[in-house]
């Protein structure tokens, strides 16, 4: 199980003392449900902070003696990226994100998810770990939600910026996705992809124009 999986949700219908089905806090969109889903946001934020702190002090356990990723690395990565799906942060039971949900989501990604991701990359410290992590992040660039595609781009740029020069080895793996998003049907995604392309060119010190066509 992932290190930061959210707590097990209560079943949507439970049996009361009489044996009749009763609603649990997760069901519906009433005040109790709203409070429950708001609490889940806080739980996930705190979990990401715990993971970030643990990764800061991780000296081993992420790679084995043969230089292969351990199950712990994979579990932590999966747990961090659990929060990349915007529907998990929506306050409506339908999972459909409102404007407020989107604003919360991008703030959570910037303040909690990306720092945890960057710290995991630094703790991994090997090309094989970085490649696995980068491919997992780039997979969200194909998500149906434009908000998630934007978040994937922001996470990608942060990894290149904060992990540092050695991470440039993953540039060739990254550029095709950036090029694809430069043609995205959503203006917000295209603008973010353009910003990402300029930043990656600046960080690499190379002219990437031909690679982004």
C-alpha positions in Angstrom: 0.0 0.0 0.0 1.1 3.5 -0.7 2.7 5.5 2.1 0.2 8.4 1.7 -3.0 6.6 0.6 -5.9 8.5 2.0 -7.7 6.8 4.9 -10.2 4.2 4.0 -13.5 5.8 3.1 -16.7 4.7 4.9 -19.1 2.8 2.8 -21.7 5.0 1.2 -24.6 3.1 2.8 -24.3 1.5 6.2 -26.7 -0.6 8.3 -28.2 1.0 11.3 -29.3 -0.8 14.5 -32.7 -1.5 12.9 -30.9 -3.0 9.8 -32.1 -0.2 7.6 -29.6 1.5 5.3 -28.4 4.9 6.5 -26.2 7.5 4.7 -22.6 8.0 5.8 -20.7 11.3 5.7 -19.3 10.5 2.2 -22.7 10.2 0.6 -24.4 13.2 -0.9 -23.5 16.9 -0.7 -24.8 17.9 2.6 -22.9 19.7 5.4 -21.5 16.5 6.8 -20.3 15.3 3.4 -18.7 18.7 2.8 -16.8 18.5 6.1 -15.7 15.0 5.4 -14.2 15.8 2.0 -12.6 19.0 3.3 -10.9 16.9 6.0 -9.6 14.6 3.4 -7.9 17.5 1.7 -6.1 18.3 5.0 -5.1 14.7 5.5 -3.6 14.5 2.1 -1.7 17.8 2.6 -0.2 16.6 5.9 0.7 13.2 4.4 2.6 14.9 1.6 4.5 17.0 4.1 5.4 13.8 6.0 6.6 12.1 2.8 8.6 15.2 1.9 10.3 15.3 5.3 11.1 11.6 5.2 12.6 11.8 1.7 14.9 14.6 2.9 16.4 12.2 5.4 16.3 9.0 3.3 19.8 7.6 3.0 18.8 4.2 1.7 15.8 2.0 1.0 14.9 3.5 -2.3 17.5 1.7 -4.4 18.8 -1.8 -3.8 22.5 -2.9 -4.0 22.1 -3.7 -7.7 21.0 -0.1 -8.4 17.4 -1.1 -9.0 14.3 0.6 -7.6 12.8 -0.9 -4.4 9.1 -1.4 -3.8 9.4 1.5 -1.3 10.3 4.0 -4.0 7.4 2.8 -6.2 5.0 3.0 -3.3 6.0 6.5 -2.3 5.8 7.7 -5.9 2.4 6.2 -6.4 1.2 7.8 -3.2 2.5 11.2 -4.1 0.9 11.1 -7.6 -2.4 9.9 -6.1 -3.1 13.6 -5.6 -2.5 14.6 -9.2 -6.1 13.6 -10.1 -8.2 16.7 -9.6 -11.4 14.7 -9.0 -9.9 13.5 -5.7 -10.0 17.1 -4.4 -13.5 18.1 -5.6 -15.9 18.8 -2.8 -18.9 17.6 -4.7 -19.8 13.9 -4.5 -19.8 13.8 -8.3 -16.1 14.5 -8.4 -16.6 17.3 -10.8 -14.3 20.2 -10.0 -15.6 23.7 -9.5 -13.6 26.9 -10.0 -12.8 26.9 -6.2 -11.7 23.2 -6.4 -9.4 24.1 -9.3 -7.9 27.0 -7.4 -7.4 24.7 -4.4 -5.9 22.0 -6.6 -3.2 24.1 -8.1 -2.3 25.6 -4.8 -2.0 22.1 -3.3 0.1 20.9 -6.2 2.5 23.8 -5.9 2.7 23.8 -2.1 2.6 20.1 -1.2 2.7 17.7 -4.1 5.6 19.1 -6.2 7.9 19.6 -3.2 7.3 16.0 -2.1 8.0 14.9 -5.7 11.2 16.9 -6.0 12.5 15.6 -2.7 11.8 12.0 -3.8 13.8 12.6 -6.9 16.7 14.0 -4.9 16.5 11.0 -2.6 16.5 8.6 -5.5 19.6 10.2 -6.9 19.9 7.8 -9.9 19.0 8.0 -13.5 16.8 4.9 -13.2 14.8 6.5 -10.4 14.5 9.8 -12.3 13.3 8.1 -15.5 10.6 6.2 -13.6 9.5 9.3 -11.8 9.5 11.5 -14.9 7.5 9.1 -17.0 4.9 8.8 -14.3 4.5 12.6 -14.1 4.4 12.9 -17.9 1.6 10.3 -18.0 -0.7 12.9 -16.5 -0.1 15.1 -19.5 -2.7 12.9 -21.3 -5.3 13.3 -18.5 -8.8 14.4 -19.6 -8.7 17.4 -17.3 -6.8 20.4 -18.6 -6.1 21.4 -15.0 -4.1 18.1 -14.6 -2.3 18.6 -17.8 -1.2 22.0 -16.6 -0.1 20.5 -13.2 1.9 17.9 -15.1 3.8 20.6 -16.9 4.5 22.6 -13.8 5.7 19.5 -11.9 8.0 18.7 -14.9 9.6 22.1 -14.9 10.1 22.1 -11.1 11.9 18.8 -11.3 14.4 20.2 -13.9 14.8 23.4 -11.9 15.1 21.9 -8.4 16.9 18.6 -8.9 19.5 20.4 -11.0 21.8 20.0 -13.9 22.1 16.2 -13.8 18.3 15.9 -14.4 18.9 17.3 -17.9 19.5 13.7 -19.1 15.7 13.4 -19.2 15.2 16.3 -21.6 14.9 14.0 -24.6 12.2 12.0 -22.9 10.3 15.1 -22.0 10.3 17.3 -25.1 7.8 15.2 -27.2 5.2 15.6 -24.5 5.8 19.4 -24.3 5.6 19.6 -28.1 2.3 17.7 -28.0 0.8 20.1 -25.4 1.9 23.1 -27.4 -0.9 22.0 -29.8 -3.4 21.3 -27.0 -7.0 22.3 -27.6 -7.2 24.2 -24.3 -5.6 27.7 -24.3 -4.5 27.3 -20.7 -2.5 24.2 -21.5 -0.9 25.7 -24.6 0.2 28.7 -22.6 1.7 26.5 -19.8 3.4 24.4 -22.4 4.9 27.5 -24.0 6.2 28.6 -20.6 7.7 25.1 -20.0 9.4 25.1 -23.4 11.1 28.4 -22.7 12.2 27.4 -19.3 13.6 24.1 -20.4 15.5 25.9 -23.2 16.9 28.3 -20.6 17.9 25.5 -18.3 19.5 23.4 -21.0 21.3 26.2 -22.7 20.3 24.7 -26.1 18.1 25.8 -28.9 15.1 23.4 -28.7 13.0 24.9 -31.4 13.5 22.0 -33.9 12.6 19.5 -31.1 9.3 21.2 -30.3 7.8 21.2 -33.8 
